[in-house]
CSV table of C-alpha atoms in Angstrom, one decimal:
chain,number,residue,atom,x,y,z
U,1242,MET,CA,-0.5,0.1,-0.2
U,1243,GLY,CA,1.4,3.2,-1.3
U,1244,MET,CA,1.6,6.4,1.2
U,1245,LEU,CA,-1.2,8.3,-1.0
U,1246,ASP,CA,-3.5,4.9,0.0
U,1247,LYS,CA,-2.2,5.5,3.7
U,1248,VAL,CA,-3.4,9.1,3.7
U,1249,ARG,CA,-7.1,8.0,2.1
U,1250,ASP,CA,-7.9,5.7,4.6
U,1251,SER,CA,-6.8,8.3,7.2
U,1252,ALA,CA,-9.2,10.6,6.1
U,1253,ARG,CA,-12.1,8.0,5.8
U,1254,SER,CA,-11.5,6.9,9.4
U,1255,LEU,CA,-11.8,10.4,10.6
U,1256,ARG,CA,-14.6,11.0,8.5
U,1257,ASN,CA,-16.5,7.7,10.0
U,1258,LYS,CA,-15.7,8.8,13.4
U,1259,TRP,CA,-16.9,12.3,13.4
U,1260,ALA,CA,-20.3,11.0,11.7
U,1261,TYR,CA,-21.0,8.5,14.4
U,1262,ARG,CA,-19.6,10.7,17.5
U,1263,ASP,CA,-21.9,11.0,20.7
U,1264,THR,CA,-23.7,14.2,20.6
U,1265,SER,CA,-25.5,14.3,23.9
U,1266,GLY,CA,-25.2,17.2,25.6
U,1267,THR,CA,-23.1,19.1,23.0
U,1268,VAL,CA,-26.0,20.2,20.8
U,1269,GLY,CA,-25.7,23.8,20.0
U,1270,ARG,CA,-22.4,24.3,22.7
U,1271,PRO,CA,-19.1,26.2,21.9
U,1272,ALA,CA,-16.4,23.2,22.0
U,1273,ALA,CA,-14.6,24.8,24.9
U,1274,SER,CA,-17.5,24.1,27.4
U,1275,ARG,CA,-18.5,20.4,26.6
U,1276,SER,CA,-19.0,17.6,29.1
U,1277,TRP,CA,-15.2,17.0,29.5
U,1278,VAL,CA,-14.1,20.9,30.7
U,1279,PRO,CA,-15.3,22.2,34.2
U,1280,SER,CA,-18.3,24.2,33.7
U,1281,LEU,CA,-17.2,28.0,35.1
U,1282,GLU,CA,-20.6,28.4,36.5
U,1283,GLY,CA,-20.6,25.1,38.6
U,1284,VAL,CA,-17.2,25.9,40.0
U,1285,TRP,CA,-18.4,28.8,41.2
U,1286,LEU,CA,-21.7,27.5,42.9
U,1287,ARG,CA,-19.8,25.0,44.7
U,1288,ARG,CA,-17.6,27.8,46.2
U,1289,LEU,CA,-20.5,30.3,47.1
U,1290,ALA,CA,-21.7,27.0,48.6
U,1291,ILE,CA,-19.0,26.5,50.6
U,1292,ALA,CA,-18.2,30.1,51.2
U,1293,LEU,CA,-22.1,30.3,52.6
U,1294,ALA,CA,-21.6,27.1,54.8
U,1295,VAL,CA,-18.4,28.2,56.7
U,1296,PHE,CA,-20.2,31.7,56.7
U,1297,LEU,CA,-23.3,30.3,58.9
U,1298,LEU,CA,-21.4,28.0,60.9
U,1299,LEU,CA,-18.9,30.7,62.1
U,1300,TYR,CA,-21.7,33.9,62.2
U,1301,TYR,CA,-23.7,32.0,64.7
U,1302,PRO,CA,-21.4,30.8,67.3
U,1303,ILE,CA,-19.1,33.8,67.1
U,1304,GLY,CA,-21.6,36.3,67.0
U,1305,ALA,CA,-23.4,34.4,70.1
U,1306,PHE,CA,-20.1,34.1,72.2
U,1307,ILE,CA,-20.0,37.8,71.3
U,1308,THR,CA,-23.5,39.1,72.6
U,1309,HIS,CA,-23.3,36.6,75.5
U,1310,LYS,CA,-23.4,38.2,79.1
U,1311,VAL,CA,-24.8,36.9,82.6
U,1312,ASP,CA,-24.0,40.1,84.0
U,1313,ASP,CA,-24.8,39.1,87.7
U,1314,THR,CA,-22.3,42.1,88.8
U,1315,LEU,CA,-23.4,42.5,92.5
U,1316,ALA,CA,-21.5,45.2,92.7
U,1317,TYR,CA,-23.6,47.1,90.8
U,1318,GLU,CA,-25.0,50.9,91.6
U,1319,ILE,CA,-27.4,53.2,90.7
U,1320,GLN,CA,-26.2,55.2,87.5
U,1321,GLY,CA,-27.1,58.6,88.7
U,1322,GLU,CA,-27.5,61.2,91.7
U,1323,VAL,CA,-30.2,59.9,94.1
U,1324,LEU,CA,-31.9,63.0,95.2
U,1325,PRO,CA,-33.7,63.7,98.5
U,1326,GLY,CA,-37.2,62.3,98.7
U,1327,GLN,CA,-36.4,59.8,96.1
U,1328,SER,CA,-36.2,56.0,96.2
U,1329,ARG,CA,-33.3,53.7,95.5
U,1330,ALA,CA,-35.0,50.7,95.2
U,1331,VAL,CA,-37.0,52.4,92.6
U,1332,ALA,CA,-33.5,53.9,90.8
U,1333,ILE,CA,-32.1,50.8,90.7
U,1334,THR,CA,-35.0,48.9,89.0
U,1335,ALA,CA,-35.1,51.5,86.6
U,1336,ASP,CA,-31.1,51.1,86.1
U,1337,LEU,CA,-31.4,47.2,85.6
U,1338,ILE,CA,-34.3,47.5,83.1
U,1339,ASP,CA,-31.7,50.2,81.1
U,1340,ARG,CA,-28.7,47.7,81.4
U,1341,GLU,CA,-30.5,45.1,80.4
U,1342,VAL,CA,-32.5,46.1,77.4
U,1343,ASN,CA,-30.3,49.2,76.4
U,1344,GLN,CA,-26.7,48.2,77.5
U,1345,ASN,CA,-26.5,44.4,77.2
U,1346,GLY,CA,-29.5,43.7,74.8
U,1347,TRP,CA,-32.7,42.1,75.2
U,1348,VAL,CA,-32.3,38.8,73.7
U,1349,ALA,CA,-34.9,36.9,74.7
U,1350,ASN,CA,-37.3,37.5,72.0
U,1351,ASP,CA,-34.2,37.6,69.1
U,1352,PRO,CA,-35.1,36.2,65.8
U,1353,PHE,CA,-33.5,32.9,64.1
U,1354,PHE,CA,-31.8,34.9,62.2
U,1355,VAL,CA,-29.5,36.7,65.0
U,1356,PRO,CA,-26.9,35.1,66.7
U,1357,ALA,CA,-28.3,35.4,70.0
U,1358,ALA,CA,-30.9,33.4,69.2
U,1359,ILE,CA,-29.2,30.1,69.9
U,1360,LEU,CA,-28.2,31.4,73.6
U,1361,ASP,CA,-29.9,29.8,76.5
U,1362,ASN,CA,-28.3,31.2,79.9
U,1363,MET,CA,-28.3,34.7,79.1
U,1364,PRO,CA,-32.1,35.0,78.1
U,1365,ASN,CA,-33.6,32.9,80.9
U,1366,PHE,CA,-31.2,34.9,83.3
U,1367,GLN,CA,-33.0,38.5,81.9
U,1368,LYS,CA,-36.2,37.1,82.0
U,1369,GLY,CA,-35.5,36.4,85.7
U,1370,VAL,CA,-34.6,39.6,86.9
U,1371,VAL,CA,-37.5,41.5,84.6
U,1372,ALA,CA,-39.8,38.5,86.7
U,1373,ALA,CA,-38.0,40.2,90.1
U,1374,LEU,CA,-38.9,43.8,89.0
U,1375,ALA,CA,-42.3,43.0,87.8
U,1376,ARG,CA,-43.3,41.7,91.0
U,1377,PHE,CA,-41.6,44.8,93.0
U,1378,SER,CA,-43.4,47.0,90.9
U,1379,PHE,CA,-46.5,45.6,91.9
U,1380,GLU,CA,-45.4,46.2,95.6
U,1381,LEU,CA,-44.6,49.6,94.6
U,1382,THR,CA,-47.9,50.1,93.5
U,1383,ASP,CA,-50.1,48.1,95.9
U,1384,GLN,CA,-48.0,49.3,99.2
U,1385,LEU,CA,-44.9,51.7,98.9
U,1386,GLY,CA,-46.2,54.4,96.4
U,1387,ARG,CA,-49.5,55.0,98.2
U,1388,THR,CA,-50.8,56.7,101.5
U,1389,ARG,CA,-53.3,53.4,102.4
U,1390,GLY,CA,-54.6,50.5,100.5
U,1391,SER,CA,-57.8,52.5,99.9
U,1392,SER,CA,-56.4,55.1,98.2
U,1393,GLU,CA,-55.8,56.0,94.7
U,1394,ALA,CA,-52.7,54.2,93.1
U,1395,ASP,CA,-50.0,56.1,91.3
U,1396,ALA,CA,-50.3,56.4,87.8
U,1397,ASP,CA,-46.8,55.9,86.7
U,1398,LEU,CA,-46.2,53.2,88.9
U,1399,GLN,CA,-49.4,51.6,87.7
U,1400,ALA,CA,-48.4,51.8,84.3
U,1401,ALA,CA,-45.1,50.3,85.3
U,1402,ALA,CA,-46.3,46.9,87.0
U,1403,GLY,CA,-48.6,46.3,83.7
U,1404,LEU,CA,-45.5,46.9,81.4
U,1405,LEU,CA,-43.0,44.8,83.2
U,1406,GLN,CA,-45.4,41.7,83.3
U,1407,TYR,CA,-45.3,42.2,78.8
U,1408,PRO,CA,-43.9,38.5,77.8
U,1409,GLY,CA,-39.8,38.6,77.4
U,1410,ASP,CA,-40.2,37.1,74.1
U,1411,VAL,CA,-42.6,39.2,71.6
U,1412,TRP,CA,-40.5,40.5,68.9
U,1413,VAL,CA,-41.8,43.2,66.4
U,1414,TRP,CA,-44.1,40.5,64.6
U,1415,ASP,CA,-44.7,37.0,64.8
U,1416,PRO,CA,-46.6,35.3,62.0
U,1417,THR,CA,-48.0,32.4,64.5
U,1418,THR,CA,-50.1,35.1,66.4
U,1419,SER,CA,-51.0,37.7,63.8
U,1420,LEU,CA,-49.5,39.1,60.4
U,1421,VAL,CA,-49.9,42.6,62.2
U,1422,PRO,CA,-46.5,44.1,63.7
U,1423,THR,CA,-46.5,44.4,67.4
U,1424,ALA,CA,-45.0,46.0,70.1
U,1425,THR,CA,-41.7,44.5,71.3
U,1426,SER,CA,-40.5,43.2,74.8
U,1427,GLU,CA,-38.0,45.8,74.8
U,1428,ALA,CA,-40.5,48.8,73.9
U,1429,GLN,CA,-42.6,48.4,76.7
U,1430,TYR,CA,-39.6,47.2,79.3
U,1431,ARG,CA,-38.8,50.7,78.3
U,1432,LYS,CA,-41.9,52.8,79.0
U,1433,ALA,CA,-41.9,51.1,82.6
U,1434,MET,CA,-38.2,52.5,82.9
U,1435,ARG,CA,-39.4,55.8,82.0
U,1436,ALA,CA,-42.6,55.4,84.1
U,1437,LEU,CA,-40.4,54.8,87.3
U,1438,ARG,CA,-38.0,57.7,86.8
U,1439,ASN,CA,-40.9,59.7,85.8
U,1440,TYR,CA,-41.9,58.7,89.1
U,1441,ASN,CA,-38.5,59.3,91.3
U,1442,SER,CA,-38.6,62.8,89.6
U,1443,ARG,CA,-42.0,62.8,91.1
U,1444,LEU,CA,-41.1,61.9,94.7
U,1445,ALA,CA,-38.2,64.6,94.9
U,1446,ALA,CA,-40.4,67.2,93.6
U,1447,GLY,CA,-42.8,66.4,96.3
U,1448,ASP,CA,-45.8,65.3,93.7
U,1449,ALA,CA,-46.0,61.5,94.7
U,1450,THR,CA,-45.4,58.8,98.0
U,1451,PHE,CA,-43.3,56.6,99.0
U,1452,GLN,CA,-44.1,55.4,102.5
U,1453,ARG,CA,-41.4,54.2,105.0
U,1454,ARG,CA,-43.4,52.6,107.5
U,1455,ALA,CA,-42.9,49.4,108.9
U,1456,ASP,CA,-46.3,47.5,107.4
U,1457,ASN,CA,-45.5,48.7,104.1
U,1458,LEU,CA,-42.3,47.1,104.2
U,1459,GLN,CA,-43.5,43.7,105.7
U,1460,ALA,CA,-46.0,43.5,103.2
U,1461,THR,CA,-43.0,44.3,100.4
U,1462,LEU,CA,-41.1,41.3,101.8
U,1463,ASP,CA,-43.8,39.1,102.5
U,1464,ARG,CA,-44.7,38.7,98.7
U,1465,ILE,CA,-40.7,38.7,97.9
U,1466,ALA,CA,-40.8,35.7,100.3
U,1467,LEU,CA,-44.1,34.5,98.4
U,1468,ASP,CA,-42.7,34.6,95.2
U,1469,LEU,CA,-39.0,32.7,96.3
U,1470,GLY,CA,-41.1,30.2,97.7
U,1471,SER,CA,-42.5,29.5,94.3
U,1472,THR,CA,-39.5,29.2,92.9
U,1473,SER,CA,-38.1,26.9,95.1
U,1474,ALA,CA,-41.3,24.4,94.7
U,1475,VAL,CA,-40.7,24.7,90.8
U,1476,LEU,CA,-36.7,23.6,92.0
U,1477,ASP,CA,-37.9,21.1,94.5
U,1478,ARG,CA,-40.5,19.6,91.5
U,1479,HIS,CA,-37.8,19.6,88.8
U,1480,VAL,CA,-35.5,17.7,91.2
U,1481,VAL,CA,-38.1,15.2,92.4
U,1482,GLU,CA,-39.3,14.3,89.3
U,1483,GLU,CA,-36.7,15.0,86.2
U,1484,SER,CA,-33.2,14.5,88.1
U,1485,GLY,CA,-31.4,11.5,88.2
U,1486,PHE,CA,-29.4,12.0,84.6
U,1487,PRO,CA,-27.2,14.6,84.5
U,1488,ILE,CA,-27.8,15.4,80.7
U,1489,ASP,CA,-31.1,17.4,81.0
U,1490,THR,CA,-31.5,20.7,78.7
U,1491,SER,CA,-34.5,22.6,80.7
U,1492,ALA,CA,-32.2,22.4,84.0
U,1493,ASP,CA,-30.3,25.5,82.7
U,1494,ASP,CA,-33.2,27.2,81.7
U,1495,LEU,CA,-34.9,27.0,85.5
U,1496,PHE,CA,-31.2,27.4,86.8
U,1497,TYR,CA,-30.5,30.7,85.2
U,1498,PHE,CA,-33.8,32.2,85.8
U,1499,THR,CA,-33.9,31.6,89.4
U,1500,LYS,CA,-30.5,33.1,89.6
U,1501,GLY,CA,-31.5,36.3,87.4
U,1502,GLN,CA,-34.8,36.4,89.8
U,1503,VAL,CA,-32.5,36.4,92.9
U,1504,TYR,CA,-29.9,38.9,91.2
U,1505,GLY,CA,-32.9,41.2,90.6
U,1506,TYR,CA,-34.1,40.6,94.1
U,1507,TYR,CA,-30.8,40.8,96.1
U,1508,MET,CA,-30.3,44.7,94.1
U,1509,ILE,CA,-34.0,45.8,95.4
U,1510,LEU,CA,-33.1,44.6,98.9
U,1511,ARG,CA,-29.8,46.1,99.5
U,1512,GLU,CA,-31.5,49.4,98.2
U,1513,LEU,CA,-34.7,49.0,100.4
U,1514,ARG,CA,-31.9,48.6,103.5
U,1515,ARG,CA,-31.4,52.4,102.7
U,1516,ASP,CA,-34.4,53.6,101.8
U,1517,PHE,CA,-35.7,52.2,105.4
U,1518,ASP,CA,-31.9,52.5,107.0
U,1519,GLN,CA,-33.7,54.3,109.6
U,1520,LEU,CA,-36.5,51.7,110.7
U,1521,LEU,CA,-34.1,49.0,110.8
U,1522,VAL,CA,-31.8,50.7,113.1
U,1523,GLU,CA,-34.8,51.5,115.4
U,1524,ARG,CA,-36.1,47.6,115.1
U,1525,GLU,CA,-32.3,46.2,115.6
U,1526,LEU,CA,-32.6,44.8,112.2
U,1527,ALA,CA,-29.3,45.1,110.7
U,1528,GLN,CA,-27.5,41.9,111.3
U,1529,PRO,CA,-30.9,39.9,110.0
U,1530,TRP,CA,-30.9,41.7,106.8
U,1531,ASP,CA,-27.0,41.3,106.4
U,1532,GLU,CA,-27.5,37.4,106.6
U,1533,LEU,CA,-30.3,37.3,104.4
U,1534,MET,CA,-28.3,38.9,101.9
U,1535,ALA,CA,-25.2,36.8,102.4
U,1536,SER,CA,-27.8,33.9,101.6
U,1537,MET,CA,-28.8,35.7,98.2
U,1538,GLN,CA,-25.4,36.4,97.5
U,1539,GLN,CA,-24.5,32.6,97.5
U,1540,THR,CA,-27.3,31.6,95.5
U,1541,VAL,CA,-26.5,34.6,93.0
U,1542,ASP,CA,-22.6,33.5,93.4
U,1543,LEU,CA,-23.5,29.5,92.4
U,1544,ASN,CA,-22.0,29.6,88.6
U,1545,PRO,CA,-21.0,25.9,87.7
U,1546,TRP,CA,-19.5,25.1,83.8
U,1547,VAL,CA,-22.1,23.4,83.2
U,1548,VAL,CA,-25.4,22.9,85.1
U,1549,ILE,CA,-26.1,19.0,85.9
U,1550,ASP,CA,-29.2,17.7,87.0
U,1551,GLY,CA,-28.1,14.5,89.1
U,1552,ALA,CA,-29.5,13.1,92.0
U,1553,PRO,CA,-29.5,15.3,95.1
U,1554,ASP,CA,-27.1,12.4,96.7
U,1555,ALA,CA,-25.4,11.5,94.0
U,1556,GLN,CA,-21.0,11.3,94.2
U,1557,PHE,CA,-19.6,12.5,90.8
U,1558,PHE,CA,-22.5,14.6,88.9
U,1559,PRO,CA,-24.4,16.7,92.2
U,1560,SER,CA,-27.5,18.4,91.8
U,1561,HIS,CA,-27.0,22.1,90.9
U,1562,LEU,CA,-30.7,22.9,91.5
U,1563,ALA,CA,-31.0,21.3,94.8
U,1564,THR,CA,-27.8,23.5,95.9
U,1565,GLN,CA,-29.3,26.7,94.6
U,1566,GLY,CA,-32.7,25.5,96.0
U,1567,PHE,CA,-31.0,25.1,99.4
U,1568,TYR,CA,-29.7,28.4,99.4
U,1569,LEU,CA,-33.3,30.1,97.9
U,1570,LEU,CA,-34.8,28.6,100.8
U,1571,ARG,CA,-32.5,29.4,103.9
U,1572,ALA,CA,-33.1,33.3,102.2
U,1573,ARG,CA,-36.8,32.8,102.4
U,1574,THR,CA,-36.2,31.2,105.9
U,1575,GLN,CA,-34.4,34.7,106.7
U,1576,LEU,CA,-36.9,37.1,105.2
U,1577,ARG,CA,-39.5,35.8,107.2
U,1578,GLU,CA,-37.6,36.4,110.5
U,1579,ILE,CA,-37.4,40.0,109.1
U,1580,THR,CA,-41.1,40.1,108.7
U,1581,ASN,CA,-42.5,38.6,111.9
U,1582,ILE,CA,-39.5,41.6,113.8
U,1583,LEU,CA,-41.8,44.0,111.6
U,1584,LEU,CA,-44.9,43.1,113.1
U,1585,LYS,CA,-43.8,43.2,116.4
């Protein structure tokens, strides 16, 4: 076979291969983008998906870490001057609202796209603090802020008491309850803060009442003792019915709510002592009050790395709720001792 014949056979073979080639997925496409060449669009889509996954993996934990703050500082003081005639307990109540809502940021109602939505301990602590402030605002309205039980309630105190009852997990929009935007928890608490500060300003001007009588203080402390007793009953029920297995996702919720509630009451009682200092000296209540504050401080100071809900008599996995409940009951007993002395 000559050279010319070989060339002709090669040309015929190439024509046959071209005629019977696999054209699936290549019709109408340039040669550079056929299946055996990596798709530029596919590469960028994969890169975008990886970047999004990495962002989400970092966004929530880093954002939550930056936001997280269980602010249980017992040395926290009133942020401003308390004028003659004003109540220190009212001032610290307003300041605690300001701190948790405006400074630390209220996280209990954060929607799913905010990193703080994955937080657990901080929102429960904040709700516990507000629960104590709400209870005290009722006592301000019913006991300390009026001359007698039959007299008219102070408008600012009444407004604050109602606003602090607002749930702590309400965001601007909740489609499960309504399609219409609603007032957020922060907005309601800010209104309560302004009402309390307005009441204190009126006290300084002599346009409002803050009773410093023994019966008013006794009734207020009784209500606080009842509230602490209710919380201790919740702790007791959880320990009896749920404890034994160390891993309990609801134990830390209850622990930090109680911690926040006791912290709120600690701050209020610390300032009530200064509001009623003359009465406490007359009734020789300085030492019992110090013992009460020490028990409440021990409750607040409990700060385990992980809240364990083991059996109360466990050797290796103790029940932090049982320990918290012990200090709480001791504080409640000491509160009762003080109210008994005030009754005499």
